[in-house]
Coordinates of C-alpha atoms in Angstrom, one line a residue:
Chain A
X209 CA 101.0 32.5 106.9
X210 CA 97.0 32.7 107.2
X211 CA 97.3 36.7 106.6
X212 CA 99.2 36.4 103.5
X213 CA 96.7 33.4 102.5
X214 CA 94.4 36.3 102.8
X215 CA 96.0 38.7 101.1
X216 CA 96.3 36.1 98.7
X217 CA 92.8 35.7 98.3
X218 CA 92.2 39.3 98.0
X219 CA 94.5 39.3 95.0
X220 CA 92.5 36.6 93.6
X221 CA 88.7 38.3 94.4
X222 CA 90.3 41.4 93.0
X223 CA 91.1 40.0 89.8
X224 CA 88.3 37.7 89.3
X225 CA 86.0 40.6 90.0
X226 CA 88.3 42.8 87.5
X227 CA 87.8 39.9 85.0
X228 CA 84.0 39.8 85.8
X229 CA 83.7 43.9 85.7
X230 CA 85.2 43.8 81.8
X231 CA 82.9 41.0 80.4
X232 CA 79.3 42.1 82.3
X233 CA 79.3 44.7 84.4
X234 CA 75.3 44.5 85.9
X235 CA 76.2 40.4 86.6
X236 CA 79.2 41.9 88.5
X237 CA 76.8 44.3 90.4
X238 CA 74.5 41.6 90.8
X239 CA 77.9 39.4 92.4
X240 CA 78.3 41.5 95.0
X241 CA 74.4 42.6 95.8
X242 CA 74.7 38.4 96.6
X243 CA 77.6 38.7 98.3
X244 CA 76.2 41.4 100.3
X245 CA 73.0 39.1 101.2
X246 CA 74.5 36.6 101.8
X247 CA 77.4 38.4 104.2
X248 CA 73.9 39.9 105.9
X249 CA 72.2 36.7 106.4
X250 CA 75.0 35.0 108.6
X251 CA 76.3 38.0 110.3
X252 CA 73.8 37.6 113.3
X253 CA 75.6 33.8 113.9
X254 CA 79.2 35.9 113.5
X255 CA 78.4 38.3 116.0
X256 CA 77.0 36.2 118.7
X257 CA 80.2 33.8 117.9
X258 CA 82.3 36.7 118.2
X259 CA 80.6 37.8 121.5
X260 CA 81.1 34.4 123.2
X261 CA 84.5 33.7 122.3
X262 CA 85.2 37.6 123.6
X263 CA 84.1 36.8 126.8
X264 CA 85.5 33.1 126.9
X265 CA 89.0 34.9 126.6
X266 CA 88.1 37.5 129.5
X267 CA 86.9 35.1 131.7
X268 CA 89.5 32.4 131.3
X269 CA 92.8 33.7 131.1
X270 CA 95.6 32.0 129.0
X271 CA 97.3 30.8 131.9
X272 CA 94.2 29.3 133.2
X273 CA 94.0 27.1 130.0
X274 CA 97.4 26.9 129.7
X275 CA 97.7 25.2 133.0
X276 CA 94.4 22.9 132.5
X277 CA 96.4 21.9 129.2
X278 CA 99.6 20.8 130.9
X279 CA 99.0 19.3 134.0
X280 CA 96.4 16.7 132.7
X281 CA 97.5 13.1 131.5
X282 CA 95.9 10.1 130.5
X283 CA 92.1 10.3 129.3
X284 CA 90.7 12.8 131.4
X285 CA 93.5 15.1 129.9
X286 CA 92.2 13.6 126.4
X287 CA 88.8 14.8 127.1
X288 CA 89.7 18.4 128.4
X289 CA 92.0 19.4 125.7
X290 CA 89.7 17.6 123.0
X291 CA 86.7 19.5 124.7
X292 CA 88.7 23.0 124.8
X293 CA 89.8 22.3 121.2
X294 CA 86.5 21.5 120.1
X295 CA 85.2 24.9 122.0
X296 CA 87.3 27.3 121.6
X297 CA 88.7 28.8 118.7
X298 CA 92.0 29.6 118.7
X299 CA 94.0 30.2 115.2
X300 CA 96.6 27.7 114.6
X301 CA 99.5 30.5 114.3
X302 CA 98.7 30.9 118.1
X303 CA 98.1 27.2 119.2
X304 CA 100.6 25.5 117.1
X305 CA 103.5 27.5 119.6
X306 CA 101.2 26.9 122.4
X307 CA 101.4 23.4 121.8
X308 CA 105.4 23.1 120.9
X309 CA 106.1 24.7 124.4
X310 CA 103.5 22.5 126.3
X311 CA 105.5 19.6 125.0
X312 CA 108.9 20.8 125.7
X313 CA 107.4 21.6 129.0
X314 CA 106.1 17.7 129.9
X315 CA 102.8 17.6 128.5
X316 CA 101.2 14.2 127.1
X317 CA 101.8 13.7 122.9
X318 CA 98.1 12.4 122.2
X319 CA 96.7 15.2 124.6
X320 CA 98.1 17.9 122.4
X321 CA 97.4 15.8 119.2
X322 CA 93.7 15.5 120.0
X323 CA 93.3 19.2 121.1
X324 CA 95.3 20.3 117.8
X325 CA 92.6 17.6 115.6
X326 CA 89.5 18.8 117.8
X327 CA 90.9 22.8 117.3
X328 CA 91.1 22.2 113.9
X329 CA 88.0 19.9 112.5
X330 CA 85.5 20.5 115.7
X331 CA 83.5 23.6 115.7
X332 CA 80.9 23.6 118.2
X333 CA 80.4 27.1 118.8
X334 CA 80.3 27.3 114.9
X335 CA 77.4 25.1 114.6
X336 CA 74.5 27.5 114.2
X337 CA 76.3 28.4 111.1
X338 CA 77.1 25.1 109.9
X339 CA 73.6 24.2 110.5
X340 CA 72.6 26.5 108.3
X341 CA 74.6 25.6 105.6
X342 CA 74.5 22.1 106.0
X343 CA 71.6 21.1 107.2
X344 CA 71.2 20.0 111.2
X345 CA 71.9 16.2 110.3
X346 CA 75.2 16.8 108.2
X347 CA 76.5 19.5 110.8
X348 CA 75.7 17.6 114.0
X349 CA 77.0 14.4 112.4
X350 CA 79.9 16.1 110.6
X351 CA 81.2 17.5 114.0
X352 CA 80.5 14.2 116.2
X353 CA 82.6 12.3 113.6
X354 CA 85.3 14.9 113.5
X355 CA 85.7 14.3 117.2
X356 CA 85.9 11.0 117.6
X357 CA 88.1 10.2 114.8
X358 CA 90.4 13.4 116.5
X359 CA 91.0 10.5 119.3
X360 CA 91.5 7.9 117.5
X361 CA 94.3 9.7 115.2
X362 CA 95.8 10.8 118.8
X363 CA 95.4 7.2 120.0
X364 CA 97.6 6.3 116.4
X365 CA 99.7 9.2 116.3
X366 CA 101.1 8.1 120.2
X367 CA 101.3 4.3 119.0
X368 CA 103.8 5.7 116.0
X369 CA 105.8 8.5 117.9
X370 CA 106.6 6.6 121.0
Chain B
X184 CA 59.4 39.6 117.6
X185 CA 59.0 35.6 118.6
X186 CA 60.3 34.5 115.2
X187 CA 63.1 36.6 115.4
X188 CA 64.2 35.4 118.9
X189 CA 63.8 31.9 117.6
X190 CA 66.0 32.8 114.7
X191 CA 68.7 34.9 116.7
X192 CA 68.9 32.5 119.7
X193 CA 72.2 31.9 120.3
X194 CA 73.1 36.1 119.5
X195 CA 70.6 36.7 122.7
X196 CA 71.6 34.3 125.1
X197 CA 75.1 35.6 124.2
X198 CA 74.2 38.8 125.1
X199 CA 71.9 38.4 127.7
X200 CA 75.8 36.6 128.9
X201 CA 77.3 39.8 128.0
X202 CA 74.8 41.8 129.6
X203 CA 74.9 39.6 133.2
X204 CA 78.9 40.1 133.0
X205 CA 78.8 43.6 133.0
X206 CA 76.5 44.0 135.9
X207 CA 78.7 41.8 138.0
X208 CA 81.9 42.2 136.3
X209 CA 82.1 45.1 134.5
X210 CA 86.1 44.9 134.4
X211 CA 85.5 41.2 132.8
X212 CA 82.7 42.8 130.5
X213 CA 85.1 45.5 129.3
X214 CA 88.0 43.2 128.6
X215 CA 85.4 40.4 126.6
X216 CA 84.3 43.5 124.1
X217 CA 87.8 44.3 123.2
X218 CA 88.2 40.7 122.5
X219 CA 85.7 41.2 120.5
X220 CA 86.0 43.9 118.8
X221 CA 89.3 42.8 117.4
X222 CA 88.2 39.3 116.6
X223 CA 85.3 41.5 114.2
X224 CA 88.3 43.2 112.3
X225 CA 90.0 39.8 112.1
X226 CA 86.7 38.0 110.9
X227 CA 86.1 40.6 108.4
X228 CA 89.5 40.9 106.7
X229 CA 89.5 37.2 106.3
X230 CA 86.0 37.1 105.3
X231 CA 85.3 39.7 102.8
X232 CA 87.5 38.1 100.0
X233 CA 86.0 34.9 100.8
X234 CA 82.3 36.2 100.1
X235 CA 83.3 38.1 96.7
X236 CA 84.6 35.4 95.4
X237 CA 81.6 33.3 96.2
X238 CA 79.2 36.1 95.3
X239 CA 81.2 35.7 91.9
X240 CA 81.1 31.9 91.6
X241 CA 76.8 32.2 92.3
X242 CA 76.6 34.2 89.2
X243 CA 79.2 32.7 86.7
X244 CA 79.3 29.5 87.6
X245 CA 76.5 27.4 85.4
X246 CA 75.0 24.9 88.0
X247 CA 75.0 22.0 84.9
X248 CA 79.0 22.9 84.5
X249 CA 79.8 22.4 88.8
X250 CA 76.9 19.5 88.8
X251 CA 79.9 18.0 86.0
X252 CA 82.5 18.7 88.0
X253 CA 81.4 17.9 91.6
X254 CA 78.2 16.8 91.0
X255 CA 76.6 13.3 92.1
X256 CA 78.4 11.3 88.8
X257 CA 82.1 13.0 88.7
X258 CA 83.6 9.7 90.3
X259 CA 87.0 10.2 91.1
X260 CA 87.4 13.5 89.6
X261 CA 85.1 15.4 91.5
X262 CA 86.9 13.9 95.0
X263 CA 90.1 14.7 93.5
X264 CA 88.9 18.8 92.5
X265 CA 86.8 18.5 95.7
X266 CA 90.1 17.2 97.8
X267 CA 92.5 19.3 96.5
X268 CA 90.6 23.0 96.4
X269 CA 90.2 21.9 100.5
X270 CA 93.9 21.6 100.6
X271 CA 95.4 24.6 99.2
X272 CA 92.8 26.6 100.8
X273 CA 94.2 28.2 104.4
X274 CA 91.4 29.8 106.2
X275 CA 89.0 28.7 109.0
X276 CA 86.4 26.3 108.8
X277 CA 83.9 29.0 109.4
X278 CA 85.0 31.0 106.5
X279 CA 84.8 27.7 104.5
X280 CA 81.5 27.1 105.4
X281 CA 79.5 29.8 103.1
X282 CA 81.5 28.2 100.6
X283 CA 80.4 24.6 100.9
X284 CA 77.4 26.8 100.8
X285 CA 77.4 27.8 97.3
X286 CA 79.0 24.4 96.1
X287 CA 76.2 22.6 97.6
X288 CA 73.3 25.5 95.7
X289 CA 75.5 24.6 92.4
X290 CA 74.8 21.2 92.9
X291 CA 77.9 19.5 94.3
X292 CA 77.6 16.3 95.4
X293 CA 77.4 16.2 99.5
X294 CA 80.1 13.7 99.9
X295 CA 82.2 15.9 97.7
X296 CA 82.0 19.1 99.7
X297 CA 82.4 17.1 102.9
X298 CA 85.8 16.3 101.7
X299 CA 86.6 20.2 100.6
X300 CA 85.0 20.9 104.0
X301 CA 87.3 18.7 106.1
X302 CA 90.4 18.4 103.7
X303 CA 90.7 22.4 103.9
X304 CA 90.0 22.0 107.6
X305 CA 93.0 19.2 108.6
X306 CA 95.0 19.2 105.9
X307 CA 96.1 22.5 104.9
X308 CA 99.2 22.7 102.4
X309 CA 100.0 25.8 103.3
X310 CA 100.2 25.5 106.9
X311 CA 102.1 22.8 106.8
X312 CA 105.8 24.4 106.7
X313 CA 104.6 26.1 110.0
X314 CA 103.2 23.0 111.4
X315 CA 107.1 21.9 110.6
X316 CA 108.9 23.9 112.6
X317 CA 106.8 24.5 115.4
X318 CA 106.0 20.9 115.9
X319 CA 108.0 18.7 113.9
X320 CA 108.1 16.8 111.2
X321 CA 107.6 13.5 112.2
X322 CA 104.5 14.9 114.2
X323 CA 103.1 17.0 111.2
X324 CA 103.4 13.9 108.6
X325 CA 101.8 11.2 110.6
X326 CA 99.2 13.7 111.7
X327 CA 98.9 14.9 107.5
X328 CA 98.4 11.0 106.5
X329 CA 96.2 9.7 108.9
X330 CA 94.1 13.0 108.5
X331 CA 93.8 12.5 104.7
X332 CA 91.9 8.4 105.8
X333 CA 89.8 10.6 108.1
X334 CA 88.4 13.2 105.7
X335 CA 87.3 10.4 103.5
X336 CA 85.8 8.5 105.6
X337 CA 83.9 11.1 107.6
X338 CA 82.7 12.1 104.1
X339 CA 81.6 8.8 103.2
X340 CA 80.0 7.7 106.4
X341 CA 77.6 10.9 106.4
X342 CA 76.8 10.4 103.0
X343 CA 75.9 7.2 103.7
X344 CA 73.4 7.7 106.9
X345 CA 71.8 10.3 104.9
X346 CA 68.9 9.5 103.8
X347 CA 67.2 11.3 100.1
X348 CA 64.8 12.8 102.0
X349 CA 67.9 14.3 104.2
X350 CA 69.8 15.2 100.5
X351 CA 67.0 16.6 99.8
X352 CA 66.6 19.0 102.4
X353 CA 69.8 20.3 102.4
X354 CA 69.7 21.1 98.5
X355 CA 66.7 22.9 99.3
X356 CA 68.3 24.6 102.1
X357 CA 71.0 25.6 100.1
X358 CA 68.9 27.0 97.4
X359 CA 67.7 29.9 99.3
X360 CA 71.0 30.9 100.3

């Protein structure tokens, strides 16, 4: 469902940048010289992300998280999966069926609810970008927040589902 | 050469990483670039739409028109526009965040594109069918709700320990994106 979001979106771009072609072309032009900039001026931060989360996945195999994942309980598990959520990043069309089988197979409710909030809100090896966008206070503080409230939902979301 | 390794940190200590795998690993090393290399396809396809469309909205959209919209007066409307572009909006955060970007350079109010920021980040309509049926929907629901108090008040709390000067900054910032 993210890849036909996207193709979604490139529908959208497409038109809007028909749209935009038809009523000025050299504002068009200067849209995408911009976008191009802009695209340029991150892509350092995108590669290095890229790099590191290349050699996470080579260096720790899926079983080796998988099994760090499952066998924990209580807190500590809390912290690991909340900690490898707030790492790593994993698309939610892979981690969502991670995390349906790690629960048919035994593993805690509010350790896979924290890692899927961390996943999802938590980007630390994003942060260079964010910084940049943001601002060092807003993205620091932005990410802290995001993973302490990930616990408490988990704390909440155990307290309703049991 | 020393400004650009202050600016590029993180891309050398990555691959300086890189580099110390492949002398010791080169099996390891060989397997991370692959990694790699398909994650760069993956980024790009997902993030080339994303940048025409912003490189669009920096040229058409007037800065007094978004300031109306999102900007530091729009009240309830601009957490309601703000909240519900984050929610039908499906891709990563780190796609997102050129966006917030742009909305921040038009004048959005920071609160505002927090909530974009995080609603498009936990609480993603379209994802949640496959949420659904991979994880249920009493899981999915109770996660959707309490994630909708969260993006609020994470917003709201960093707005509030920012100080102007902070504001400030990041408007600046934004400006020479």
């Amino acid at each position: 469902m993210n890849t036909v979001f996207t193709y979604w979106f490139y529908g959208l771009a497409a038109v809007l940048l028909t749209f935009s072609f038809v009523k000025d072309k050299s504002k068009t032009l200067l849209s995408l010289k911009k976008a191009w900039k802009m695209f340029t001026g991150i892509l350092p931060q995108f590669v290095a992300i890229l790099l590191f989360v290349g050699l996470a996945l080579a260096v720790l195999s899926p079983e080796t998280i998988r099994r760090m994942i499952g066998e924990e309980t209580g807190f500590t598990g809390m912290l690991l999966t909340s900690l490898i959520g707030a790492i790593t990043l994993i698309p939610v069309m892979i981690a969502f069926p991670i995390v349906a089988e790690l629960l048919k197979n035994g593993a805690g409710l509010t350790q896979m609810a924290v890692f899927v909030s961390a996943l999802t809100t938590v980007g630390i090896i994003t942060i260079p970008v964010e910084i940049k966008y943001l601002g060092r206070k807003t993205a620091i503080l932005r990410n802290v927040l995001a993973f302490l409230f990930s616990f408490i939902t988990a704390y909440l979301m155990g307290v309703f589902l049991k | 050469m020393k400004t650009a390794i202050r600016k590029y940190w993180f891309l050398f200590m990555i691959v300086l990483c890189n580099g110390i795998v492949w002398l010791y690993a080169p099996q390891i090393g060989k397997t991370a670039l692959a990694f790699s290399g398909k994650n760069v396809i993956n980024f790009l396809f997902i993030l080339t739409p994303v940048f025409v469309c912003i490189g669009l909205m920096d040229v058409w959209v007037e800065r007094e028109k978004m300031i109306r919209i999102m900007g530091a007066d729009s009240g309830i409307k601009g957490i309601v526009v703000a909240l519900l572009s984050g929610m039908i909006t499906a891709v990563p955060l780190y796609a997102l965040l050129p966006v917030a970007g742009v909305l921040l350079k038009k004048g959005s109010r920071v609160s505002n594109v927090l909530i974009f920021l995080c609603a498009s980040a936990s609480i993603r309509i379209p994802l949640l069918f496959f949420e659904i049926s991979s994880l249920g929907a009493p899981f999915t629901l109770i996660r959707f709700g309490l994630n909708l108090l969260v993006v609020f008040a994470i917003a709201f709390i960093i707005e509030k320990l920012l100080s102007d000067q902070d504001k400030k900054a990041i408007y600046e910032n934004a400006d020479t994106l």
